[in-house]
mmCIF file of C-alpha atoms in Angstrom:
data_model
loop_
_atom_site.group_PDB
_atom_site.id
_atom_site.type_symbol
_atom_site.label_atom_id
_atom_site.label_comp_id
_atom_site.label_asym_id
_atom_site.label_seq_id
_atom_site.Cartn_x
_atom_site.Cartn_y
_atom_site.Cartn_z
ATOM 1 C CA UNK A 1 136.315 -119.621 -34.815
ATOM 2 C CA UNK A 2 136.854 -123.297 -35.402
ATOM 3 C CA UNK A 3 135.513 -124.726 -38.613
ATOM 4 C CA UNK A 4 132.831 -127.408 -38.207
ATOM 5 C CA UNK A 5 134.058 -130.966 -38.339
ATOM 6 C CA UNK A 6 133.684 -132.783 -41.662
ATOM 7 C CA UNK A 7 130.521 -134.869 -41.979
ATOM 8 C CA UNK A 8 130.928 -138.339 -40.639
ATOM 9 C CA UNK A 9 131.110 -141.188 -43.133
ATOM 10 C CA UNK A 10 127.838 -143.098 -43.385
ATOM 11 C CA UNK A 11 127.754 -145.842 -40.783
ATOM 12 C CA UNK A 12 128.135 -149.361 -42.061
ATOM 13 C CA UNK A 13 124.523 -150.134 -41.167
ATOM 14 C CA UNK A 14 123.409 -147.739 -43.943
ATOM 15 C CA UNK A 15 125.334 -149.616 -46.641
ATOM 16 C CA UNK A 16 123.060 -150.249 -49.658
ATOM 17 C CA UNK A 17 123.205 -154.003 -49.332
ATOM 18 C CA UNK A 18 122.141 -153.832 -45.691
ATOM 19 C CA UNK A 19 119.320 -151.421 -46.457
ATOM 20 C CA UNK A 20 118.152 -153.841 -49.128
ATOM 21 C CA UNK A 21 118.227 -156.686 -46.605
ATOM 22 C CA UNK A 22 116.197 -154.552 -44.181
ATOM 23 C CA UNK A 23 113.504 -153.899 -46.795
ATOM 24 C CA UNK A 24 113.252 -157.635 -47.366
ATOM 25 C CA UNK A 25 112.516 -158.203 -43.678
ATOM 26 C CA UNK A 26 109.672 -155.725 -43.140
ATOM 27 C CA UNK A 27 106.209 -157.244 -42.884
ATOM 28 C CA UNK A 28 104.517 -154.744 -45.194
ATOM 29 C CA UNK A 29 104.535 -155.080 -48.937
ATOM 30 C CA UNK A 30 106.953 -152.577 -50.478
ATOM 31 C CA UNK A 31 107.700 -151.818 -54.101
ATOM 32 C CA UNK A 32 109.301 -149.083 -56.200
ATOM 33 C CA UNK A 33 108.327 -147.901 -59.688
ATOM 34 C CA UNK A 34 109.822 -145.437 -62.173
ATOM 35 C CA UNK A 35 107.868 -142.610 -63.803
ATOM 36 C CA UNK A 36 106.281 -145.068 -66.237
ATOM 37 C CA UNK A 37 105.210 -147.160 -63.238
ATOM 38 C CA UNK A 38 107.552 -149.959 -64.233
ATOM 39 C CA UNK A 39 108.311 -152.097 -61.183
ATOM 40 C CA UNK A 40 111.969 -151.834 -60.158
ATOM 41 C CA UNK A 41 111.885 -153.484 -56.745
ATOM 42 C CA UNK A 42 109.463 -155.887 -55.004
ATOM 43 C CA UNK A 43 110.137 -157.149 -51.482
ATOM 44 C CA UNK A 44 109.296 -160.413 -49.738
ATOM 45 C CA UNK A 45 106.372 -158.788 -47.920
ATOM 46 C CA UNK A 46 104.815 -157.977 -51.303
ATOM 47 C CA UNK A 47 105.380 -161.584 -52.372
ATOM 48 C CA UNK A 48 103.714 -162.925 -49.233
ATOM 49 C CA UNK A 49 100.651 -160.659 -49.434
ATOM 50 C CA UNK A 50 99.994 -160.858 -53.188
ATOM 51 C CA UNK A 51 101.354 -164.287 -54.138
ATOM 52 C CA UNK A 52 103.412 -162.724 -56.963
ATOM 53 C CA UNK A 53 107.164 -163.428 -56.825
ATOM 54 C CA UNK A 54 109.674 -160.655 -57.494
ATOM 55 C CA UNK A 55 110.933 -162.349 -60.664
ATOM 56 C CA UNK A 56 107.369 -162.414 -62.016
ATOM 57 C CA UNK A 57 106.741 -158.693 -61.633
ATOM 58 C CA UNK A 58 110.095 -156.874 -61.795
ATOM 59 C CA UNK A 59 110.343 -155.015 -65.102
ATOM 60 C CA UNK A 60 106.582 -155.121 -65.701
ATOM 61 C CA UNK A 61 104.254 -152.130 -65.604
ATOM 62 C CA UNK A 62 102.211 -152.154 -62.411
ATOM 63 C CA UNK A 63 99.132 -151.170 -64.438
ATOM 64 C CA UNK A 64 99.420 -154.351 -66.511
ATOM 65 C CA UNK A 65 97.399 -157.431 -65.563
ATOM 66 C CA UNK A 66 98.773 -157.729 -62.019
ATOM 67 C CA UNK A 67 97.196 -156.435 -58.809
ATOM 68 C CA UNK A 68 94.416 -154.518 -60.583
ATOM 69 C CA UNK A 69 93.559 -152.427 -57.518
ATOM 70 C CA UNK A 70 89.854 -151.586 -57.382
ATOM 71 C CA UNK A 71 87.559 -149.594 -55.127
ATOM 72 C CA UNK A 72 84.455 -150.810 -53.312
ATOM 73 C CA UNK A 73 82.395 -150.405 -56.482
ATOM 74 C CA UNK A 74 84.691 -152.718 -58.447
ATOM 75 C CA UNK A 75 86.168 -149.855 -60.491
ATOM 76 C CA UNK A 76 89.789 -150.612 -61.407
ATOM 77 C CA UNK A 77 92.091 -147.770 -60.313
ATOM 78 C CA UNK A 78 95.017 -148.473 -62.617
ATOM 79 C CA UNK A 79 94.231 -145.490 -64.855
ATOM 80 C CA UNK A 80 94.038 -141.921 -63.611
ATOM 81 C CA UNK A 81 92.856 -142.949 -60.114
ATOM 82 C CA UNK A 82 95.955 -145.013 -59.322
ATOM 83 C CA UNK A 83 97.649 -143.719 -56.125
ATOM 84 C CA UNK A 84 101.099 -144.130 -57.689
ATOM 85 C CA UNK A 85 100.069 -142.255 -60.838
ATOM 86 C CA UNK A 86 98.747 -139.401 -58.705
ATOM 87 C CA UNK A 87 101.914 -139.231 -56.620
ATOM 88 C CA UNK A 88 104.114 -139.137 -59.725
ATOM 89 C CA UNK A 89 101.897 -136.415 -61.215
ATOM 90 C CA UNK A 90 101.731 -133.973 -58.302
ATOM 91 C CA UNK A 91 104.079 -135.250 -55.577
ATOM 92 C CA UNK A 92 101.336 -135.355 -52.930
ATOM 93 C CA UNK A 93 101.399 -138.492 -50.725
ATOM 94 C CA UNK A 94 98.367 -140.782 -50.827
ATOM 95 C CA UNK A 95 96.843 -143.111 -48.225
ATOM 96 C CA UNK A 96 93.834 -145.182 -49.312
ATOM 97 C CA UNK A 97 92.171 -148.552 -48.774
ATOM 98 C CA UNK A 98 91.750 -150.586 -51.960
ATOM 99 C CA UNK A 99 91.125 -154.200 -52.961
ATOM 100 C CA UNK A 100 93.984 -155.969 -54.748
ATOM 101 C CA UNK A 101 93.673 -159.113 -56.802
ATOM 102 C CA UNK A 102 95.797 -161.909 -55.366
ATOM 103 C CA UNK A 103 97.764 -164.105 -57.736
ATOM 104 C CA UNK A 104 95.217 -166.864 -57.066
ATOM 105 C CA UNK A 105 92.410 -164.565 -58.191
ATOM 106 C CA UNK A 106 90.562 -163.561 -55.009
ATOM 107 C CA UNK A 107 90.288 -159.992 -53.694
ATOM 108 C CA UNK A 108 92.016 -158.709 -50.542
ATOM 109 C CA UNK A 109 91.491 -155.350 -48.813
ATOM 110 C CA UNK A 110 94.782 -153.499 -48.316
ATOM 111 C CA UNK A 111 95.817 -150.157 -46.859
ATOM 112 C CA UNK A 112 98.085 -148.372 -49.325
ATOM 113 C CA UNK A 113 100.540 -145.528 -48.710
ATOM 114 C CA UNK A 114 102.228 -144.015 -51.759
ATOM 115 C CA UNK A 115 105.111 -141.524 -51.725
ATOM 116 C CA UNK A 116 107.142 -139.805 -54.476
ATOM 117 C CA UNK A 117 110.828 -140.529 -55.112
ATOM 118 C CA UNK A 118 112.962 -137.484 -56.048
ATOM 119 C CA UNK A 119 116.464 -137.058 -57.416
ATOM 120 C CA UNK A 120 119.088 -134.597 -56.138
ATOM 121 C CA UNK A 121 117.420 -131.721 -57.978
ATOM 122 C CA UNK A 122 114.015 -132.462 -56.449
ATOM 123 C CA UNK A 123 112.529 -133.892 -59.630
ATOM 124 C CA UNK A 124 110.104 -136.785 -59.251
ATOM 125 C CA UNK A 125 111.728 -139.855 -60.772
ATOM 126 C CA UNK A 126 109.341 -142.511 -59.500
ATOM 127 C CA UNK A 127 107.302 -143.570 -56.502
ATOM 128 C CA UNK A 128 107.170 -146.155 -53.755
ATOM 129 C CA UNK A 129 104.209 -147.939 -52.259
ATOM 130 C CA UNK A 130 103.823 -149.571 -48.853
ATOM 131 C CA UNK A 131 100.773 -151.782 -48.366
ATOM 132 C CA UNK A 132 99.426 -154.144 -45.747
ATOM 133 C CA UNK A 133 96.298 -156.286 -45.448
ATOM 134 C CA UNK A 134 93.241 -154.553 -43.970
ATOM 135 C CA UNK A 135 91.692 -157.864 -42.928
ATOM 136 C CA UNK A 136 89.777 -158.228 -39.666
ATOM 137 C CA UNK A 137 91.605 -160.247 -36.978
ATOM 138 C CA UNK A 138 91.134 -163.967 -37.428
ATOM 139 C CA UNK A 139 90.091 -163.712 -41.076
ATOM 140 C CA UNK A 140 91.925 -164.251 -44.345
ATOM 141 C CA UNK A 141 92.631 -167.896 -43.631
ATOM 142 C CA UNK A 142 92.630 -170.541 -46.350
ATOM 143 C CA UNK A 143 89.393 -172.509 -46.008
ATOM 144 C CA UNK A 144 90.772 -175.792 -47.353
ATOM 145 C CA UNK A 145 88.142 -178.142 -48.695
ATOM 146 C CA UNK A 146 85.389 -175.816 -47.352
ATOM 147 C CA UNK A 147 83.317 -178.673 -46.023
ATOM 148 C CA UNK A 148 84.444 -178.551 -42.394
ATOM 149 C CA UNK A 149 87.109 -175.854 -42.171
ATOM 150 C CA UNK A 150 87.820 -175.380 -38.487
ATOM 151 C CA UNK A 151 84.609 -177.175 -37.591
ATOM 152 C CA UNK A 152 82.450 -174.615 -39.426
ATOM 153 C CA UNK A 153 79.806 -177.089 -40.512
ATOM 154 C CA UNK A 154 76.181 -176.391 -41.410
ATOM 155 C CA UNK A 155 75.066 -177.818 -38.064
ATOM 156 C CA UNK A 156 77.453 -175.490 -36.233
ATOM 157 C CA UNK A 157 76.156 -172.476 -38.194
ATOM 158 C CA UNK A 158 72.563 -173.348 -37.268
ATOM 159 C CA UNK A 159 73.568 -173.563 -33.595
ATOM 160 C CA UNK A 160 75.293 -170.168 -33.782
ATOM 161 C CA UNK A 161 72.259 -168.659 -35.519
ATOM 162 C CA UNK A 162 69.943 -169.982 -32.786
ATOM 163 C CA UNK A 163 72.181 -168.401 -30.165
ATOM 164 C CA UNK A 164 72.258 -165.073 -32.072
ATOM 165 C CA UNK A 165 68.461 -165.048 -32.310
ATOM 166 C CA UNK A 166 68.096 -165.727 -28.582
ATOM 167 C CA UNK A 167 70.514 -162.867 -27.887
ATOM 168 C CA UNK A 168 68.509 -160.667 -30.243
ATOM 169 C CA UNK A 169 65.291 -161.375 -28.353
ATOM 170 C CA UNK A 170 66.755 -160.958 -24.866
ATOM 171 C CA UNK A 171 69.217 -158.085 -25.311
ATOM 172 C CA UNK A 172 68.255 -156.476 -28.614
ATOM 173 C CA UNK A 173 71.605 -157.136 -30.281
ATOM 174 C CA UNK A 174 70.966 -157.007 -34.065
ATOM 175 C CA UNK A 175 71.881 -159.937 -36.302
ATOM 176 C CA UNK A 176 71.300 -160.955 -39.893
ATOM 177 C CA UNK A 177 71.468 -164.053 -42.091
ATOM 178 C CA UNK A 178 73.039 -163.803 -45.537
ATOM 179 C CA UNK A 179 72.982 -166.284 -48.405
ATOM 180 C CA UNK A 180 75.523 -166.220 -51.232
ATOM 181 C CA UNK A 181 74.945 -168.448 -54.263
ATOM 182 C CA UNK A 182 77.154 -169.091 -57.300
ATOM 183 C CA UNK A 183 75.266 -167.972 -60.408
ATOM 184 C CA UNK A 184 74.763 -170.352 -63.372
ATOM 185 C CA UNK A 185 76.548 -173.254 -61.647
ATOM 186 C CA UNK A 186 75.030 -175.925 -63.915
ATOM 187 C CA UNK A 187 76.034 -173.985 -67.024
ATOM 188 C CA UNK A 188 79.594 -173.569 -65.740
ATOM 189 C CA UNK A 189 79.779 -177.293 -65.020
ATOM 190 C CA UNK A 190 78.586 -178.199 -68.525
ATOM 191 C CA UNK A 191 81.038 -175.799 -70.106
ATOM 192 C CA UNK A 192 84.135 -176.337 -67.932
ATOM 193 C CA UNK A 193 83.710 -179.716 -66.230
ATOM 194 C CA UNK A 194 82.720 -180.865 -62.743
ATOM 195 C CA UNK A 195 85.851 -179.531 -61.022
ATOM 196 C CA UNK A 196 85.247 -175.946 -62.015
ATOM 197 C CA UNK A 197 82.446 -175.317 -59.521
ATOM 198 C CA UNK A 198 84.639 -176.395 -56.603
ATOM 199 C CA UNK A 199 87.526 -174.238 -57.843
ATOM 200 C CA UNK A 200 85.163 -171.270 -58.140
ATOM 201 C CA UNK A 201 83.751 -171.866 -54.658
ATOM 202 C CA UNK A 202 87.268 -171.833 -53.189
ATOM 203 C CA UNK A 203 88.081 -168.500 -54.824
ATOM 204 C CA UNK A 204 84.735 -167.059 -53.721
ATOM 205 C CA UNK A 205 85.302 -168.278 -50.158
ATOM 206 C CA UNK A 206 88.704 -166.585 -50.002
ATOM 207 C CA UNK A 207 87.238 -163.280 -51.184
ATOM 208 C CA UNK A 208 84.329 -163.514 -48.732
ATOM 209 C CA UNK A 209 86.495 -164.517 -45.781
ATOM 210 C CA UNK A 210 89.005 -161.697 -46.330
ATOM 211 C CA UNK A 211 86.270 -159.037 -46.445
ATOM 212 C CA UNK A 212 84.001 -160.038 -43.562
ATOM 213 C CA UNK A 213 84.196 -158.707 -40.015
ATOM 214 C CA UNK A 214 85.955 -160.409 -37.129
ATOM 215 C CA UNK A 215 82.661 -161.620 -35.574
ATOM 216 C CA UNK A 216 80.977 -162.745 -38.806
ATOM 217 C CA UNK A 217 80.606 -166.485 -39.374
ATOM 218 C CA UNK A 218 81.105 -167.902 -42.880
ATOM 219 C CA UNK A 219 80.040 -171.470 -43.633
ATOM 220 C CA UNK A 220 79.727 -173.656 -46.724
ATOM 221 C CA UNK A 221 75.995 -174.337 -46.840
ATOM 222 C CA UNK A 222 75.652 -176.375 -50.018
ATOM 223 C CA UNK A 223 77.600 -177.378 -53.088
ATOM 224 C CA UNK A 224 77.065 -173.956 -54.651
ATOM 225 C CA UNK A 225 76.179 -171.752 -51.703
ATOM 226 C CA UNK A 226 77.416 -170.105 -48.506
ATOM 227 C CA UNK A 227 75.713 -168.643 -45.493
ATOM 228 C CA UNK A 228 77.018 -165.814 -43.305
ATOM 229 C CA UNK A 229 75.842 -164.994 -39.800
ATOM 230 C CA UNK A 230 76.348 -161.266 -39.234
ATOM 231 C CA UNK A 231 76.472 -159.652 -35.815
ATOM 232 C CA UNK A 232 75.556 -156.140 -36.856
ATOM 233 C CA UNK A 233 76.973 -153.047 -35.211
ATOM 234 C CA UNK A 234 74.633 -150.934 -37.357
ATOM 235 C CA UNK A 235 71.806 -151.906 -39.741
ATOM 236 C CA UNK A 236 73.332 -149.921 -42.622
ATOM 237 C CA UNK A 237 76.270 -152.333 -42.649
ATOM 238 C CA UNK A 238 74.035 -155.070 -44.043
ATOM 239 C CA UNK A 239 73.398 -153.223 -47.299
ATOM 240 C CA UNK A 240 76.994 -152.037 -47.664
ATOM 241 C CA UNK A 241 78.435 -155.495 -47.065
ATOM 242 C CA UNK A 242 76.003 -157.325 -49.339
ATOM 243 C CA UNK A 243 76.816 -155.020 -52.226
ATOM 244 C CA UNK A 244 80.566 -155.093 -51.544
ATOM 245 C CA UNK A 245 80.811 -158.900 -51.478
ATOM 246 C CA UNK A 246 78.896 -159.290 -54.748
ATOM 247 C CA UNK A 247 81.055 -156.648 -56.432
ATOM 248 C CA UNK A 248 84.358 -158.115 -55.218
ATOM 249 C CA UNK A 249 83.459 -161.621 -56.422
ATOM 250 C CA UNK A 250 82.583 -160.169 -59.826
ATOM 251 C CA UNK A 251 86.057 -158.582 -60.177
ATOM 252 C CA UNK A 252 87.911 -161.675 -58.942
ATOM 253 C CA UNK A 253 89.123 -164.434 -61.262
ATOM 254 C CA UNK A 254 89.157 -168.240 -61.293
ATOM 255 C CA UNK A 255 92.117 -169.849 -63.021
ATOM 256 C CA UNK A 256 90.995 -172.956 -64.908
ATOM 257 C CA UNK A 257 93.251 -174.828 -67.348
ATOM 258 C CA UNK A 258 95.244 -171.722 -68.152
ATOM 259 C CA UNK A 259 92.199 -169.500 -68.595
ATOM 260 C CA UNK A 260 91.111 -166.706 -66.247
ATOM 261 C CA UNK A 261 87.361 -166.940 -65.747
ATOM 262 C CA UNK A 262 85.068 -164.528 -63.933
ATOM 263 C CA UNK A 263 82.018 -165.687 -62.033
ATOM 264 C CA UNK A 264 79.216 -163.856 -60.268
ATOM 265 C CA UNK A 265 77.129 -164.531 -57.194
ATOM 266 C CA UNK A 266 73.706 -163.584 -55.942
ATOM 267 C CA UNK A 267 73.593 -162.220 -52.404
ATOM 268 C CA UNK A 268 70.474 -162.174 -50.223
ATOM 269 C CA UNK A 269 70.354 -160.924 -46.649
ATOM 270 C CA UNK A 270 67.603 -160.784 -44.055
ATOM 271 C CA UNK A 271 67.750 -158.823 -40.817
ATOM 272 C CA UNK A 272 66.543 -160.873 -37.839
ATOM 273 C CA UNK A 273 63.256 -159.777 -36.276
ATOM 274 C CA UNK A 274 61.854 -160.434 -32.808
ATOM 275 C CA UNK A 275 59.837 -163.443 -33.928
ATOM 276 C CA UNK A 276 62.310 -164.957 -36.378
ATOM 277 C CA UNK A 277 63.575 -168.517 -36.113
ATOM 278 C CA UNK A 278 66.382 -170.231 -37.996
ATOM 279 C CA UNK A 279 63.797 -171.675 -40.365
ATOM 280 C CA UNK A 280 62.015 -168.384 -41.039
ATOM 281 C CA UNK A 281 65.267 -166.531 -41.749
ATOM 282 C CA UNK A 282 66.421 -169.272 -44.093
ATOM 283 C CA UNK A 283 63.072 -169.133 -45.934
ATOM 284 C CA UNK A 284 63.448 -165.375 -46.389
ATOM 285 C CA UNK A 285 66.975 -165.758 -47.750
ATOM 286 C CA UNK A 286 65.986 -168.583 -50.095
ATOM 287 C CA UNK A 287 63.078 -166.529 -51.434
ATOM 288 C CA UNK A 288 65.355 -163.603 -52.200
ATOM 289 C CA UNK A 289 67.924 -165.888 -53.845
ATOM 290 C CA UNK A 290 65.203 -167.363 -56.052
ATOM 291 C CA UNK A 291 64.208 -163.848 -57.085
ATOM 292 C CA UNK A 292 67.845 -163.062 -57.951
ATOM 293 C CA UNK A 293 68.029 -166.240 -60.048
ATOM 294 C CA UNK A 294 64.888 -165.281 -61.965
ATOM 295 C CA UNK A 295 66.483 -161.925 -62.751
ATOM 296 C CA UNK A 296 69.694 -163.500 -64.099
ATOM 297 C CA UNK A 297 71.905 -163.382 -61.019
ATOM 298 C CA UNK A 298 74.731 -160.953 -60.188
ATOM 299 C CA UNK A 299 72.488 -159.069 -57.805
ATOM 300 C CA UNK A 300 72.044 -158.430 -54.110
ATOM 301 C CA UNK A 301 68.758 -158.069 -52.240
ATOM 302 C CA UNK A 302 68.089 -157.164 -48.640
ATOM 303 C CA UNK A 303 65.060 -158.031 -46.512
ATOM 304 C CA UNK A 304 64.635 -155.602 -43.640
ATOM 305 C CA UNK A 305 62.516 -156.278 -40.572
ATOM 306 C CA UNK A 306 58.973 -156.640 -41.814
ATOM 307 C CA UNK A 307 57.901 -157.166 -45.433
ATOM 308 C CA UNK A 308 60.079 -154.516 -47.131
ATOM 309 C CA UNK A 309 62.676 -155.733 -49.653
ATOM 310 C CA UNK A 310 65.499 -153.523 -50.896
ATOM 311 C CA UNK A 311 67.473 -154.091 -54.094
ATOM 312 C CA UNK A 312 71.086 -153.054 -53.453
ATOM 313 C CA UNK A 313 72.780 -154.345 -56.623
ATOM 314 C CA UNK A 314 72.798 -153.554 -59.452
#
């Protein structure tokens, strides 16, 4: 019986330097950590998605003040709930959706897949993570000066709201109007100068835009406020989204003269009823925002069809 042929030498395409070049070209973010979760490798996809360059993060612990993954309640996962920590502990792969903090400070939803790395004896020596943005198509764009990004002016938003209300009356398609207001804007301006409010509004806009649906319309409504027109697939989404946006702004940061500041917003949403007009919906939202302000901000309130109001945060 003939002995089997010797194993073929690895093809040139599997040379380490070429594999490294391949990892640099994939669209997803990819990084490798050791058992202490010290970052050993960080590809260009990770740079593009997070804003952090490889030279800034290589050699640092991923649980240090970097991505600070959190869940939808704003709870940071870098302790025992970290997917990489779990993989290193038990070797079981993880796949979760989390919200990372971009280098600029805003929060992005990402889909994360974590896998263990083993040596020749099967021992876990580290882990790898692949991640990609979980942003709805057409979102996640930089909103520039926020005043007329892509033609999204206040007048345009009012026109879109009128159309949504007409569609609601004729076909029954649900819609809602949401107001989002920066808390304590005057106090921030006194403390940090007139430019701080605009810097904060940019960071807030990036967080909002990345976490809205593909058909939602975000517009800068005033110096310190936004409005969102929501085409609802289900009424329960209104409460979930209002809470989520307020939480994600709270765990974002605004970089100002070398200091990382955290701001909060008040969120008010009103579901459109059969008889609602643009003016009546805006009055409902303004009333709820005033109530949030009286209670100190950092809250979210929802007005359902009819008189009922629901507090959804805190």
